[in-house]
PDB file of C-alpha atoms in Angstrom:
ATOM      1  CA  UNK A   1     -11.410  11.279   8.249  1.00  0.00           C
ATOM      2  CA  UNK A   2     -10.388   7.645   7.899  1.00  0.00           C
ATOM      3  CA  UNK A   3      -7.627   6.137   9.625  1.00  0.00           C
ATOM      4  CA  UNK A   4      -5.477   3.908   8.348  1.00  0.00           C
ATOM      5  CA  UNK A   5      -3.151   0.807  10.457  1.00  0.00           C
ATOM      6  CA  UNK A   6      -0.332  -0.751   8.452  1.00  0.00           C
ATOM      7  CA  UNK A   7       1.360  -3.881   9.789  1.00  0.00           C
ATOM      8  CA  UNK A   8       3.488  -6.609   8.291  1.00  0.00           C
ATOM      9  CA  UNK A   9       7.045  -5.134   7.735  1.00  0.00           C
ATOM     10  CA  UNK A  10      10.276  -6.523   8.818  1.00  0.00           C
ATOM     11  CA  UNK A  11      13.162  -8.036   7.495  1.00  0.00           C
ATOM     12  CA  UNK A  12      13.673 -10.473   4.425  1.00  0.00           C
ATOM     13  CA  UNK A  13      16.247 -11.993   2.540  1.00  0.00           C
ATOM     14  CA  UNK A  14      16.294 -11.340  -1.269  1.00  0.00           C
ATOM     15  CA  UNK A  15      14.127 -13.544  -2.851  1.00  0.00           C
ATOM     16  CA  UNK A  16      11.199 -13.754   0.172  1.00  0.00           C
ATOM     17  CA  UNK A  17       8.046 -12.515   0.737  1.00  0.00           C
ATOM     18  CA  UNK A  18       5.822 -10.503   2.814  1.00  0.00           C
ATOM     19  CA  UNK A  19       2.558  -9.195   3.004  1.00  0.00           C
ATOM     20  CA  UNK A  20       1.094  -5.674   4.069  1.00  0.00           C
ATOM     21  CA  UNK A  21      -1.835  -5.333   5.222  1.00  0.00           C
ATOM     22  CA  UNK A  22      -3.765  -1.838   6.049  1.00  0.00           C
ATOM     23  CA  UNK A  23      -7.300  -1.828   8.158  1.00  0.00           C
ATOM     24  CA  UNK A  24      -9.501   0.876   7.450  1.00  0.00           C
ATOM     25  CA  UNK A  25     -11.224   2.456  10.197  1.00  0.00           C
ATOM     26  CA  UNK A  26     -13.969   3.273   7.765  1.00  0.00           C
ATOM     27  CA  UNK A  27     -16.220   0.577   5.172  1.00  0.00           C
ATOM     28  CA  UNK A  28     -14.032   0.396   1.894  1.00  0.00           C
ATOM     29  CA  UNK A  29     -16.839   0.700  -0.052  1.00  0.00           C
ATOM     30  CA  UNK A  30     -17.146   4.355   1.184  1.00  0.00           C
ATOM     31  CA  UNK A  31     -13.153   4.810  -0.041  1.00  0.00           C
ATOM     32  CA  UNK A  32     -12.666   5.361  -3.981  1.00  0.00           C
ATOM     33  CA  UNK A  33      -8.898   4.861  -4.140  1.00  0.00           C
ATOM     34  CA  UNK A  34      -6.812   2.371  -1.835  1.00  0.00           C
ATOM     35  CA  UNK A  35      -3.276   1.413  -2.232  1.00  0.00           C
ATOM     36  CA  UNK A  36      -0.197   1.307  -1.065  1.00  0.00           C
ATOM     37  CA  UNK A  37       2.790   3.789  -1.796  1.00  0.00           C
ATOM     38  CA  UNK A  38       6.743   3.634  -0.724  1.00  0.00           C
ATOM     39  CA  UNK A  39       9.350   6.143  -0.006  1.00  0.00           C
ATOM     40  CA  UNK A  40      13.216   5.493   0.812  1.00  0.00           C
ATOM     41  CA  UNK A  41      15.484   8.349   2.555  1.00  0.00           C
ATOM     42  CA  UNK A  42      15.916  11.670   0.200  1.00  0.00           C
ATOM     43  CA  UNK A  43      13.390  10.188  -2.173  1.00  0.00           C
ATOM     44  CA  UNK A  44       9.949  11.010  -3.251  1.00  0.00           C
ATOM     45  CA  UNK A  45       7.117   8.832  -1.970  1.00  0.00           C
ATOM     46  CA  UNK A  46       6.279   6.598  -4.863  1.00  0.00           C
ATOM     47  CA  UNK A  47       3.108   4.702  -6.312  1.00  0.00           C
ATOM     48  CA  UNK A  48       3.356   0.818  -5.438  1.00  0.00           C
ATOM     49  CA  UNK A  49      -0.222  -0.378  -6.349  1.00  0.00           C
ATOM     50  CA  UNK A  50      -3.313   1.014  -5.918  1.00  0.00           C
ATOM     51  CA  UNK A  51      -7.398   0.147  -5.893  1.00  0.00           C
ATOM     52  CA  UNK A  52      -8.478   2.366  -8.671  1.00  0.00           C
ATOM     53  CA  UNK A  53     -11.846   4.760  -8.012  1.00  0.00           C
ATOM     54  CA  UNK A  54     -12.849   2.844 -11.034  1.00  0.00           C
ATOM     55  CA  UNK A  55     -12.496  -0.654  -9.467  1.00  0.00           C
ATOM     56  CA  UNK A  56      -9.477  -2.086 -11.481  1.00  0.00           C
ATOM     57  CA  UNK A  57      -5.471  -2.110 -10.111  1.00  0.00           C
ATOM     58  CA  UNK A  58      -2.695  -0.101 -11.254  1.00  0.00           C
ATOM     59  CA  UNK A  59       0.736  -1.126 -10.330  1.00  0.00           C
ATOM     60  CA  UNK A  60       3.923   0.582 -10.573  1.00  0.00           C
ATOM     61  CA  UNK A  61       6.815  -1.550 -13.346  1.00  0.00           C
ATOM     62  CA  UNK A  62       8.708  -2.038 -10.432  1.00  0.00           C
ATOM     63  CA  UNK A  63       5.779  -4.173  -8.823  1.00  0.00           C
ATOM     64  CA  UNK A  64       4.473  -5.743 -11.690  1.00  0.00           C
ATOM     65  CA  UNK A  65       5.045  -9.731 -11.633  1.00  0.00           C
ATOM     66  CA  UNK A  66       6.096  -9.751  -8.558  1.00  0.00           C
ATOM     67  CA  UNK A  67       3.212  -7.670  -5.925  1.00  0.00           C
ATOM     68  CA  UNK A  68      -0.319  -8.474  -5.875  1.00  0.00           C
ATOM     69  CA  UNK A  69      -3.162  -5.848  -4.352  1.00  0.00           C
ATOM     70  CA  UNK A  70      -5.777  -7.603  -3.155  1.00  0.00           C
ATOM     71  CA  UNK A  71      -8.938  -6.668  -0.206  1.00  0.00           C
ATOM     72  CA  UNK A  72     -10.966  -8.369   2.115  1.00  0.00           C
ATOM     73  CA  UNK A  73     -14.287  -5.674   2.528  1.00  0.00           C
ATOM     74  CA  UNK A  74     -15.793  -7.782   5.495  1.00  0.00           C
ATOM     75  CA  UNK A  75     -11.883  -6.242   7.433  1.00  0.00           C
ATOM     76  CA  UNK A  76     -12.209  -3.417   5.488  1.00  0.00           C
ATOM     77  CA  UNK A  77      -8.243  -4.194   4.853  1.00  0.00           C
ATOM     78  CA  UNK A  78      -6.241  -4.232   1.735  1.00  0.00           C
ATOM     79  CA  UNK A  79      -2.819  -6.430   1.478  1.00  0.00           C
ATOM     80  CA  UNK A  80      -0.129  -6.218  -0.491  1.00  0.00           C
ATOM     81  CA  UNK A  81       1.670  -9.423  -1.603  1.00  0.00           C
ATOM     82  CA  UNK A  82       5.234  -8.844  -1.777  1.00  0.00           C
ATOM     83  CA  UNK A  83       6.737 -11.638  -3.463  1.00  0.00           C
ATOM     84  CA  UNK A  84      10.509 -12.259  -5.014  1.00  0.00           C
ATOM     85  CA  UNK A  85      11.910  -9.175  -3.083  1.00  0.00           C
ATOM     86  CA  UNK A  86      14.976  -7.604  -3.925  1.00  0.00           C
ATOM     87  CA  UNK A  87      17.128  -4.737  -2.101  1.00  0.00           C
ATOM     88  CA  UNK A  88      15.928  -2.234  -4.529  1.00  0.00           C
ATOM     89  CA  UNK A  89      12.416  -2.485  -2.744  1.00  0.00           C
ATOM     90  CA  UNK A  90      13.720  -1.630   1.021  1.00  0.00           C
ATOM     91  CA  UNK A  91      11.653   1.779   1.929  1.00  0.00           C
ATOM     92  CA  UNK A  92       9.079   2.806   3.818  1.00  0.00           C
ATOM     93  CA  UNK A  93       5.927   1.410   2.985  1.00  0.00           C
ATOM     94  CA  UNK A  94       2.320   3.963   3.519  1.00  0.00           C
ATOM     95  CA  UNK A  95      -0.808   3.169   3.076  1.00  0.00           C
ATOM     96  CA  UNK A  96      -3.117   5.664   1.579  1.00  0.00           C
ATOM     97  CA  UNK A  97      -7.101   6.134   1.018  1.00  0.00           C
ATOM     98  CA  UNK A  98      -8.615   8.720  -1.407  1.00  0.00           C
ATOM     99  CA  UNK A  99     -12.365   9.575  -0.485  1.00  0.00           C
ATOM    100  CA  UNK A 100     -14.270  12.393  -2.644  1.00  0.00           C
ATOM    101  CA  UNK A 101     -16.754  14.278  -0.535  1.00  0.00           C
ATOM    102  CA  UNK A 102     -18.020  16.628  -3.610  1.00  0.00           C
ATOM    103  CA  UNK A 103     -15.488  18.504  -5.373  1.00  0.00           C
ATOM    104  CA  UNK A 104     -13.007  17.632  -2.351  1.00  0.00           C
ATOM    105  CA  UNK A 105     -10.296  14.817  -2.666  1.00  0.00           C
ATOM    106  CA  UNK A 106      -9.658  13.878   1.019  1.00  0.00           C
ATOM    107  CA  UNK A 107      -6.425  11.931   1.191  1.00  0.00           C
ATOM    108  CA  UNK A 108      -5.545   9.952   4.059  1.00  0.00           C
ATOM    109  CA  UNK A 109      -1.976   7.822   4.943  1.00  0.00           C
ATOM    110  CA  UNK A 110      -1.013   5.551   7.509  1.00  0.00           C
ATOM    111  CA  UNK A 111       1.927   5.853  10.165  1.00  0.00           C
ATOM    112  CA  UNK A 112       4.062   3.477   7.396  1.00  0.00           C
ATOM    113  CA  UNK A 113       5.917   0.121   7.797  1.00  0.00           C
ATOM    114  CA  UNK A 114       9.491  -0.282   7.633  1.00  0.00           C
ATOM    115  CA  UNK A 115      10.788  -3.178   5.208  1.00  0.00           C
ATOM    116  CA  UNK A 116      13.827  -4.135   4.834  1.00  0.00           C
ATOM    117  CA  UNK A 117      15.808  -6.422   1.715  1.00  0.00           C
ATOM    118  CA  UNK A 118      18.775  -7.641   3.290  1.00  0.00           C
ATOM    119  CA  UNK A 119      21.334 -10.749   3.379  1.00  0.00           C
TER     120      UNK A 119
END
């Protein structure tokens, strides 16, 4: 099972940036879906952008413009570039790794990283 390490939360005014990033314990090459997802209190948890299993990006409208996906194999780590924040994007932040061992979908999440759009 791969393990997955989030870091990079915190606190930003509206209008900053951060970036996520979330090291695999495992190759990436051997994952076929990485991405990032977000939940807030009494919500569900919610697509953010993703590493399709067929190699291109999907992004939630919410992120689009604004949050970049991006990977560095030789870390086995994907970021997430957070830019132009806004309140509405305060949640918990998870990252998540799909691997398909045969007909089994094996998802994995991270611990999560708190962040925080505030004045």
């Amino acid at each position: 099972q791969v393990q997955l390490v989030e870091s990079g939360g915190g606190l930003v005014q509206p209008g900053g940036s951060l970036r996520l990033s979330c090291a695999s314990s495992r190759s990436i090459f051997t994952i076929n879906a990485m991405g990032w997802y977000r939940q807030t209190p009494g919500k569900e948890r919610e697509l953010v952008a993703t590493f399709t299993s067929g190699g291109g990006t999907n992004f939630a409208d919410s992120a689009k413009g604004r949050f970049t996906i991006s990977r560095d194999d030789a870390k086995n780590t994907v970021y997430l570039q957070m830019n132009s924040l806004k309140p509405e994007d305060t949640a918990v932040y998870y990252c998540n790794a799909l691997t398909v061992v045969g007909n089994t979908v094996r998802p994995a999440w991270g611990q999560g990283t708190q962040v925080t759009v505030s004045s």
